[in-house]
Amino acid sequence: MRILVIEDEEALSDFIVLELRHEGYEAVPAYEGREGLEQALGEEWDLVLLDLMLPGLNGIEVCRRLKAAKDTPVIMITARDSVMDRVAGLDSGADDYMPKPFAIEELLARIRVIRRRQEKSQSPAPMSLTFKDLELNIESRMLRKDDQWIELTKKEYELLFIFMKNINRVLPRDLLLERIWGHDVGIETNVVDVYVRHVRNKLDTRGGDIEAYIQTVRGIGYVMRHEKD
Ligand code: CA
């Protein structure tokens, strides 16, 4: 993770840069607003730590101009912890706000939050799971087969979801029971068989091969498997 630290107070800048490097981040200092902005725009950064009061160009202005061109995350740092500064900072597009003085641990924690957010947005969760001609939509919780939408009950959806998340993996009855029904008392393992039957019926409306999608693994459980050829 590359972090640009735009901070004119040298002692504080040195301290932050040192701590960041100690954490394994690549940290580069800039000591002036205009230079900092140029550096922020000219290179790829995963994060910019930006002081509010800077010579040359203030932090609000640096942030506004940076955000107009790129969506690099910015944490604004400032000595003044007034509501006005906070609002101005966030209005300029800063992603987070760090009032001075701060414990370095808190800054590191906020950097981790930004990093997690980035990782999430880089690998968005898929909207649907697919297997053969089936498509399970995670948003609508509906199943599509041959361009036909099939409605599922809550448990049927959960069952299919687990199968389609674990293609080629044999799922024991006990595990399915635990994952879908939890520790409900009075539930017996054959409830899994009952629901697998429900789902199979919905998948195979024309009375074809009952194991076309969900195969029985005798004595263990079930599996959704791609045929090997
Ligand atoms: Ca300053």
PDB file of C-alpha atoms and ligand atoms in Angstrom:
ATOM      1  CA  MET A   1       0.000   0.000   0.000  1.00  0.00           C
ATOM      2  CA  ARG A   2       1.491   3.369  -1.071  1.00  0.00           C
ATOM      3  CA  ILE A   3       0.697   6.328   1.153  1.00  0.00           C
ATOM      4  CA  LEU A   4       1.498   9.974   0.469  1.00  0.00           C
ATOM      5  CA  VAL A   5       1.849  12.043   3.647  1.00  0.00           C
ATOM      6  CA  ILE A   6       1.278  15.745   3.012  1.00  0.00           C
ATOM      7  CA  GLU A   7       2.200  17.453   6.273  1.00  0.00           C
ATOM      8  CA  ASP A   8       4.315  20.574   6.768  1.00  0.00           C
ATOM      9  CA  GLU A   9       5.224  19.935  10.401  1.00  0.00           C
ATOM     10  CA  GLU A  10       8.453  18.008   9.892  1.00  0.00           C
ATOM     11  CA  ALA A  11       8.637  16.302  13.260  1.00  0.00           C
ATOM     12  CA  LEU A  12       5.075  14.999  12.919  1.00  0.00           C
ATOM     13  CA  SER A  13       5.626  14.018   9.291  1.00  0.00           C
ATOM     14  CA  ASP A  14       8.810  12.093  10.168  1.00  0.00           C
ATOM     15  CA  PHE A  15       6.989  10.316  12.959  1.00  0.00           C
ATOM     16  CA  ILE A  16       4.008   9.301  10.776  1.00  0.00           C
ATOM     17  CA  VAL A  17       6.209   8.199   7.869  1.00  0.00           C
ATOM     18  CA  LEU A  18       8.370   6.116  10.218  1.00  0.00           C
ATOM     19  CA  GLU A  19       5.362   4.448  11.822  1.00  0.00           C
ATOM     20  CA  LEU A  20       3.784   3.688   8.458  1.00  0.00           C
ATOM     21  CA  ARG A  21       6.997   2.139   7.155  1.00  0.00           C
ATOM     22  CA  HIS A  22       7.245   0.142  10.347  1.00  0.00           C
ATOM     23  CA  GLU A  23       3.774  -1.237   9.540  1.00  0.00           C
ATOM     24  CA  GLY A  24       5.015  -2.285   6.122  1.00  0.00           C
ATOM     25  CA  TYR A  25       3.449   0.528   4.117  1.00  0.00           C
ATOM     26  CA  GLU A  26       5.374   2.508   1.517  1.00  0.00           C
ATOM     27  CA  ALA A  27       5.198   6.074   2.850  1.00  0.00           C
ATOM     28  CA  VAL A  28       6.416   9.200   1.060  1.00  0.00           C
ATOM     29  CA  PRO A  29       6.404  12.704   2.599  1.00  0.00           C
ATOM     30  CA  ALA A  30       5.477  16.013   0.978  1.00  0.00           C
ATOM     31  CA  TYR A  31       5.783  19.245   2.949  1.00  0.00           C
ATOM     32  CA  GLU A  32       3.858  21.791   0.954  1.00  0.00           C
ATOM     33  CA  GLY A  33       0.330  21.992  -0.481  1.00  0.00           C
ATOM     34  CA  ARG A  34       1.039  22.630  -4.136  1.00  0.00           C
ATOM     35  CA  GLU A  35       3.893  20.113  -4.324  1.00  0.00           C
ATOM     36  CA  GLY A  36       1.791  17.599  -2.457  1.00  0.00           C
ATOM     37  CA  LEU A  37      -1.066  17.971  -4.918  1.00  0.00           C
ATOM     38  CA  GLU A  38       1.284  17.514  -7.866  1.00  0.00           C
ATOM     39  CA  GLN A  39       2.696  14.370  -6.327  1.00  0.00           C
ATOM     40  CA  ALA A  40      -0.774  13.090  -5.487  1.00  0.00           C
ATOM     41  CA  LEU A  41      -1.920  13.639  -9.063  1.00  0.00           C
ATOM     42  CA  GLY A  42       1.276  12.490 -10.751  1.00  0.00           C
ATOM     43  CA  GLU A  43       1.586   9.063  -9.166  1.00  0.00           C
ATOM     44  CA  GLU A  44      -0.657   6.221  -8.071  1.00  0.00           C
ATOM     45  CA  TRP A  45      -1.408   6.240  -4.348  1.00  0.00           C
ATOM     46  CA  ASP A  46      -3.607   3.981  -2.264  1.00  0.00           C
ATOM     47  CA  LEU A  47      -4.101   6.716   0.295  1.00  0.00           C
ATOM     48  CA  VAL A  48      -3.233  10.364   0.932  1.00  0.00           C
ATOM     49  CA  LEU A  49      -2.848  11.638   4.495  1.00  0.00           C
ATOM     50  CA  LEU A  50      -3.503  15.321   4.194  1.00  0.00           C
ATOM     51  CA  ASP A  51      -2.905  18.063   6.733  1.00  0.00           C
ATOM     52  CA  LEU A  52      -5.502  20.832   6.708  1.00  0.00           C
ATOM     53  CA  MET A  53      -3.206  23.804   7.369  1.00  0.00           C
ATOM     54  CA  LEU A  54      -0.499  23.763   4.738  1.00  0.00           C
ATOM     55  CA  PRO A  55       1.710  26.408   3.128  1.00  0.00           C
ATOM     56  CA  GLY A  56       1.131  26.974  -0.594  1.00  0.00           C
ATOM     57  CA  LEU A  57      -2.298  25.441  -0.890  1.00  0.00           C
ATOM     58  CA  ASN A  58      -4.452  24.432   2.061  1.00  0.00           C
ATOM     59  CA  GLY A  59      -5.644  20.897   2.646  1.00  0.00           C
ATOM     60  CA  ILE A  60      -9.248  21.594   1.653  1.00  0.00           C
ATOM     61  CA  GLU A  61      -8.129  22.924  -1.717  1.00  0.00           C
ATOM     62  CA  VAL A  62      -5.645  20.079  -2.258  1.00  0.00           C
ATOM     63  CA  CYS A  63      -8.374  17.578  -1.483  1.00  0.00           C
ATOM     64  CA  ARG A  64     -10.930  19.241  -3.736  1.00  0.00           C
ATOM     65  CA  ARG A  65      -8.561  19.356  -6.703  1.00  0.00           C
ATOM     66  CA  LEU A  66      -7.294  15.832  -6.134  1.00  0.00           C
ATOM     67  CA  LYS A  67     -10.810  14.412  -5.858  1.00  0.00           C
ATOM     68  CA  ALA A  68     -11.886  16.235  -9.012  1.00  0.00           C
ATOM     69  CA  ALA A  69      -9.294  14.209 -10.924  1.00  0.00           C
ATOM     70  CA  LYS A  70      -8.995  10.875  -9.080  1.00  0.00           C
ATOM     71  CA  ASP A  71     -10.738   8.875  -6.406  1.00  0.00           C
ATOM     72  CA  THR A  72      -7.672   8.291  -4.235  1.00  0.00           C
ATOM     73  CA  PRO A  73      -8.842   7.923  -0.611  1.00  0.00           C
ATOM     74  CA  VAL A  74      -7.948  10.872   1.625  1.00  0.00           C
ATOM     75  CA  ILE A  75      -7.710  11.082   5.398  1.00  0.00           C
ATOM     76  CA  MET A  76      -7.658  14.722   6.481  1.00  0.00           C
ATOM     77  CA  ILE A  77      -5.483  15.582   9.466  1.00  0.00           C
ATOM     78  CA  THR A  78      -5.909  18.811  11.373  1.00  0.00           C
ATOM     79  CA  ALA A  79      -4.971  20.508  14.604  1.00  0.00           C
ATOM     80  CA  ARG A  80      -8.249  22.320  14.752  1.00  0.00           C
ATOM     81  CA  ASP A  81     -11.103  20.123  15.776  1.00  0.00           C
ATOM     82  CA  SER A  82     -13.982  22.418  15.065  1.00  0.00           C
ATOM     83  CA  VAL A  83     -17.240  21.322  13.491  1.00  0.00           C
ATOM     84  CA  MET A  84     -16.680  23.823  10.651  1.00  0.00           C
ATOM     85  CA  ASP A  85     -13.331  22.287   9.725  1.00  0.00           C
ATOM     86  CA  ARG A  86     -14.748  18.821   9.878  1.00  0.00           C
ATOM     87  CA  VAL A  87     -17.630  19.767   7.599  1.00  0.00           C
ATOM     88  CA  ALA A  88     -15.330  21.619   5.190  1.00  0.00           C
ATOM     89  CA  GLY A  89     -12.981  18.630   5.141  1.00  0.00           C
ATOM     90  CA  LEU A  90     -15.699  16.145   4.371  1.00  0.00           C
ATOM     91  CA  ASP A  91     -17.330  18.517   1.874  1.00  0.00           C
ATOM     92  CA  SER A  92     -14.075  18.675  -0.033  1.00  0.00           C
ATOM     93  CA  GLY A  93     -14.332  14.926  -0.504  1.00  0.00           C
ATOM     94  CA  ALA A  94     -12.120  13.581   2.306  1.00  0.00           C
ATOM     95  CA  ASP A  95     -12.967   9.995   3.208  1.00  0.00           C
ATOM     96  CA  ASP A  96     -12.114  10.352   6.868  1.00  0.00           C
ATOM     97  CA  TYR A  97     -11.035  12.932   9.382  1.00  0.00           C
ATOM     98  CA  MET A  98      -8.306  12.729  12.012  1.00  0.00           C
ATOM     99  CA  PRO A  99      -8.053  15.495  14.625  1.00  0.00           C
ATOM    100  CA  LYS A 100      -4.618  16.276  16.108  1.00  0.00           C
ATOM    101  CA  PRO A 101      -3.290  15.203  18.480  1.00  0.00           C
ATOM    102  CA  PHE A 102      -4.013  11.575  17.759  1.00  0.00           C
ATOM    103  CA  ALA A 103      -2.656   8.242  18.869  1.00  0.00           C
ATOM    104  CA  ILE A 104      -0.813   6.586  15.986  1.00  0.00           C
ATOM    105  CA  GLU A 105      -2.776   3.409  16.668  1.00  0.00           C
ATOM    106  CA  GLU A 106      -5.983   5.221  15.828  1.00  0.00           C
ATOM    107  CA  LEU A 107      -4.569   6.472  12.546  1.00  0.00           C
ATOM    108  CA  LEU A 108      -3.388   2.957  11.681  1.00  0.00           C
ATOM    109  CA  ALA A 109      -6.839   1.572  12.475  1.00  0.00           C
ATOM    110  CA  ARG A 110      -8.467   4.090  10.131  1.00  0.00           C
ATOM    111  CA  ILE A 111      -5.983   3.225   7.402  1.00  0.00           C
ATOM    112  CA  ARG A 112      -6.952  -0.425   7.786  1.00  0.00           C
ATOM    113  CA  VAL A 113     -10.626   0.519   7.381  1.00  0.00           C
ATOM    114  CA  ILE A 114      -9.844   2.385   4.138  1.00  0.00           C
ATOM    115  CA  ARG A 115      -7.789  -0.546   2.930  1.00  0.00           C
ATOM    116  CA  ARG A 116     -10.589  -3.046   3.613  1.00  0.00           C
ATOM    117  CA  ARG A 117     -13.050  -0.785   1.834  1.00  0.00           C
ATOM    118  CA  GLN A 118     -10.729  -0.676  -1.195  1.00  0.00           C
ATOM    119  CA  GLU A 119     -10.282  -4.428  -1.244  1.00  0.00           C
ATOM    120  CA  LYS A 120     -14.028  -4.854  -1.154  1.00  0.00           C
ATOM    121  CA  SER A 121     -14.673  -2.463  -4.016  1.00  0.00           C
ATOM    122  CA  GLN A 122     -11.932  -4.095  -6.081  1.00  0.00           C
ATOM    123  CA  SER A 123     -13.566  -7.503  -5.836  1.00  0.00           C
ATOM    124  CA  PRO A 124     -17.294  -6.926  -5.742  1.00  0.00           C
ATOM    125  CA  ALA A 125     -19.393  -9.826  -4.546  1.00  0.00           C
ATOM    126  CA  PRO A 126     -21.011 -11.611  -7.483  1.00  0.00           C
ATOM    127  CA  MET A 127     -24.679 -10.853  -8.014  1.00  0.00           C
ATOM    128  CA  SER A 128     -25.449 -14.420  -8.881  1.00  0.00           C
ATOM    129  CA  LEU A 129     -24.133 -17.967  -8.689  1.00  0.00           C
ATOM    130  CA  THR A 130     -24.299 -20.261 -11.681  1.00  0.00           C
ATOM    131  CA  PHE A 131     -24.271 -23.992 -12.259  1.00  0.00           C
ATOM    132  CA  LYS A 132     -25.054 -25.559 -15.643  1.00  0.00           C
ATOM    133  CA  ASP A 133     -28.145 -23.700 -16.869  1.00  0.00           C
ATOM    134  CA  LEU A 134     -29.066 -22.456 -13.402  1.00  0.00           C
ATOM    135  CA  GLU A 135     -28.531 -18.933 -12.194  1.00  0.00           C
ATOM    136  CA  LEU A 136     -29.241 -18.088  -8.568  1.00  0.00           C
ATOM    137  CA  ASN A 137     -29.711 -14.370  -8.079  1.00  0.00           C
ATOM    138  CA  ILE A 138     -28.431 -13.261  -4.684  1.00  0.00           C
ATOM    139  CA  GLU A 139     -30.317  -9.976  -4.603  1.00  0.00           C
ATOM    140  CA  SER A 140     -33.753 -11.233  -5.542  1.00  0.00           C
ATOM    141  CA  ARG A 141     -33.201 -14.734  -4.141  1.00  0.00           C
ATOM    142  CA  MET A 142     -34.806 -16.085  -7.303  1.00  0.00           C
ATOM    143  CA  LEU A 143     -33.615 -18.905  -9.462  1.00  0.00           C
ATOM    144  CA  ARG A 144     -33.476 -18.765 -13.221  1.00  0.00           C
ATOM    145  CA  LYS A 145     -33.499 -21.813 -15.443  1.00  0.00           C
ATOM    146  CA  ASP A 146     -33.917 -21.657 -19.217  1.00  0.00           C
ATOM    147  CA  ASP A 147     -35.008 -18.019 -18.942  1.00  0.00           C
ATOM    148  CA  GLN A 148     -37.738 -18.981 -16.513  1.00  0.00           C
ATOM    149  CA  TRP A 149     -37.776 -17.545 -13.039  1.00  0.00           C
ATOM    150  CA  ILE A 150     -38.451 -20.033 -10.283  1.00  0.00           C
ATOM    151  CA  GLU A 151     -39.517 -18.793  -6.883  1.00  0.00           C
ATOM    152  CA  LEU A 152     -37.857 -20.379  -3.862  1.00  0.00           C
ATOM    153  CA  THR A 153     -38.814 -20.526  -0.207  1.00  0.00           C
ATOM    154  CA  LYS A 154     -36.264 -19.196   2.274  1.00  0.00           C
ATOM    155  CA  LYS A 155     -34.897 -22.645   3.128  1.00  0.00           C
ATOM    156  CA  GLU A 156     -34.859 -23.786  -0.484  1.00  0.00           C
ATOM    157  CA  TYR A 157     -32.833 -20.708  -1.382  1.00  0.00           C
ATOM    158  CA  GLU A 158     -30.391 -21.288   1.465  1.00  0.00           C
ATOM    159  CA  LEU A 159     -29.945 -24.891   0.445  1.00  0.00           C
ATOM    160  CA  LEU A 160     -29.275 -24.022  -3.198  1.00  0.00           C
ATOM    161  CA  PHE A 161     -26.981 -21.190  -2.181  1.00  0.00           C
ATOM    162  CA  ILE A 162     -24.762 -23.548  -0.181  1.00  0.00           C
ATOM    163  CA  PHE A 163     -24.682 -26.092  -2.997  1.00  0.00           C
ATOM    164  CA  MET A 164     -23.862 -23.510  -5.638  1.00  0.00           C
ATOM    165  CA  LYS A 165     -21.160 -21.957  -3.453  1.00  0.00           C
ATOM    166  CA  ASN A 166     -19.571 -25.384  -3.063  1.00  0.00           C
ATOM    167  CA  ILE A 167     -19.663 -26.915  -6.525  1.00  0.00           C
ATOM    168  CA  ASN A 168     -17.978 -30.342  -6.639  1.00  0.00           C
ATOM    169  CA  ARG A 169     -17.826 -30.520  -2.862  1.00  0.00           C
ATOM    170  CA  VAL A 170     -19.774 -33.259  -1.097  1.00  0.00           C
ATOM    171  CA  LEU A 171     -21.907 -31.690   1.624  1.00  0.00           C
ATOM    172  CA  PRO A 172     -22.831 -34.004   4.486  1.00  0.00           C
ATOM    173  CA  ARG A 173     -26.409 -33.913   5.784  1.00  0.00           C
ATOM    174  CA  ASP A 174     -25.213 -32.845   9.255  1.00  0.00           C
ATOM    175  CA  LEU A 175     -23.402 -29.837   7.825  1.00  0.00           C
ATOM    176  CA  LEU A 176     -26.388 -28.741   5.750  1.00  0.00           C
ATOM    177  CA  LEU A 177     -28.649 -29.162   8.754  1.00  0.00           C
ATOM    178  CA  GLU A 178     -26.363 -27.107  10.945  1.00  0.00           C
ATOM    179  CA  ARG A 179     -25.851 -24.361   8.361  1.00  0.00           C
ATOM    180  CA  ILE A 180     -29.516 -23.943   7.430  1.00  0.00           C
ATOM    181  CA  TRP A 181     -31.505 -24.974  10.463  1.00  0.00           C
ATOM    182  CA  GLY A 182     -28.883 -24.237  13.132  1.00  0.00           C
ATOM    183  CA  HIS A 183     -29.446 -25.893  16.434  1.00  0.00           C
ATOM    184  CA  ASP A 184     -33.233 -25.929  16.264  1.00  0.00           C
ATOM    185  CA  VAL A 185     -34.525 -28.588  18.580  1.00  0.00           C
ATOM    186  CA  GLY A 186     -36.851 -31.154  17.141  1.00  0.00           C
ATOM    187  CA  ILE A 187     -35.379 -30.988  13.664  1.00  0.00           C
ATOM    188  CA  GLU A 188     -34.254 -34.301  12.273  1.00  0.00           C
ATOM    189  CA  THR A 189     -31.659 -34.923   9.613  1.00  0.00           C
ATOM    190  CA  ASN A 190     -34.258 -36.146   7.158  1.00  0.00           C
ATOM    191  CA  VAL A 191     -35.513 -32.564   6.845  1.00  0.00           C
ATOM    192  CA  VAL A 192     -32.489 -32.103   4.560  1.00  0.00           C
ATOM    193  CA  ASP A 193     -33.725 -34.942   2.350  1.00  0.00           C
ATOM    194  CA  VAL A 194     -37.195 -33.438   2.278  1.00  0.00           C
ATOM    195  CA  TYR A 195     -35.872 -30.052   1.147  1.00  0.00           C
ATOM    196  CA  VAL A 196     -33.499 -31.550  -1.397  1.00  0.00           C
ATOM    197  CA  ARG A 197     -36.565 -33.282  -2.847  1.00  0.00           C
ATOM    198  CA  HIS A 198     -38.458 -29.967  -2.969  1.00  0.00           C
ATOM    199  CA  VAL A 199     -35.584 -28.284  -4.753  1.00  0.00           C
ATOM    200  CA  ARG A 200     -35.138 -31.164  -7.195  1.00  0.00           C
ATOM    201  CA  ASN A 201     -38.827 -30.997  -8.054  1.00  0.00           C
ATOM    202  CA  LYS A 202     -38.547 -27.306  -8.800  1.00  0.00           C
ATOM    203  CA  LEU A 203     -35.435 -27.822 -10.939  1.00  0.00           C
ATOM    204  CA  ASP A 204     -36.774 -30.663 -12.953  1.00  0.00           C
ATOM    205  CA  THR A 205     -40.323 -29.848 -13.926  1.00  0.00           C
ATOM    206  CA  ARG A 206     -40.384 -32.118 -16.959  1.00  0.00           C
ATOM    207  CA  GLY A 207     -39.773 -35.326 -15.053  1.00  0.00           C
ATOM    208  CA  GLY A 208     -36.253 -35.981 -16.309  1.00  0.00           C
ATOM    209  CA  ASP A 209     -33.201 -37.153 -14.419  1.00  0.00           C
ATOM    210  CA  ILE A 210     -33.869 -36.409 -10.752  1.00  0.00           C
ATOM    211  CA  GLU A 211     -30.106 -36.231 -10.039  1.00  0.00           C
ATOM    212  CA  ALA A 212     -29.346 -33.911 -12.935  1.00  0.00           C
ATOM    213  CA  TYR A 213     -28.355 -31.118 -10.567  1.00  0.00           C
ATOM    214  CA  ILE A 214     -28.117 -32.432  -7.026  1.00  0.00           C
ATOM    215  CA  GLN A 215     -26.550 -35.873  -6.745  1.00  0.00           C
ATOM    216  CA  THR A 216     -26.996 -38.144  -3.750  1.00  0.00           C
ATOM    217  CA  VAL A 217     -23.829 -39.428  -2.128  1.00  0.00           C
ATOM    218  CA  ARG A 218     -25.060 -42.514  -0.370  1.00  0.00           C
ATOM    219  CA  GLY A 219     -24.579 -42.549   3.384  1.00  0.00           C
ATOM    220  CA  ILE A 220     -23.085 -39.033   3.407  1.00  0.00           C
ATOM    221  CA  GLY A 221     -25.110 -36.293   1.804  1.00  0.00           C
ATOM    222  CA  TYR A 222     -25.320 -34.445  -1.485  1.00  0.00           C
ATOM    223  CA  VAL A 223     -23.208 -32.721  -4.085  1.00  0.00           C
ATOM    224  CA  MET A 224     -23.623 -30.451  -7.070  1.00  0.00           C
ATOM    225  CA  ARG A 225     -20.997 -31.765  -9.407  1.00  0.00           C
ATOM    226  CA  HIS A 226     -19.870 -31.041 -12.926  1.00  0.00           C
ATOM    227  CA  GLU A 227     -19.682 -34.350 -14.785  1.00  0.00           C
ATOM    228  CA  LYS A 228     -16.155 -35.349 -15.605  1.00  0.00           C
ATOM    229  CA  ASP A 229     -15.562 -36.326 -19.191  1.00  0.00           C
TER     230      ASP A 229
HETATM  231 CA    CA B   1       0.123  22.121   9.188  1.00  0.00          CA
END
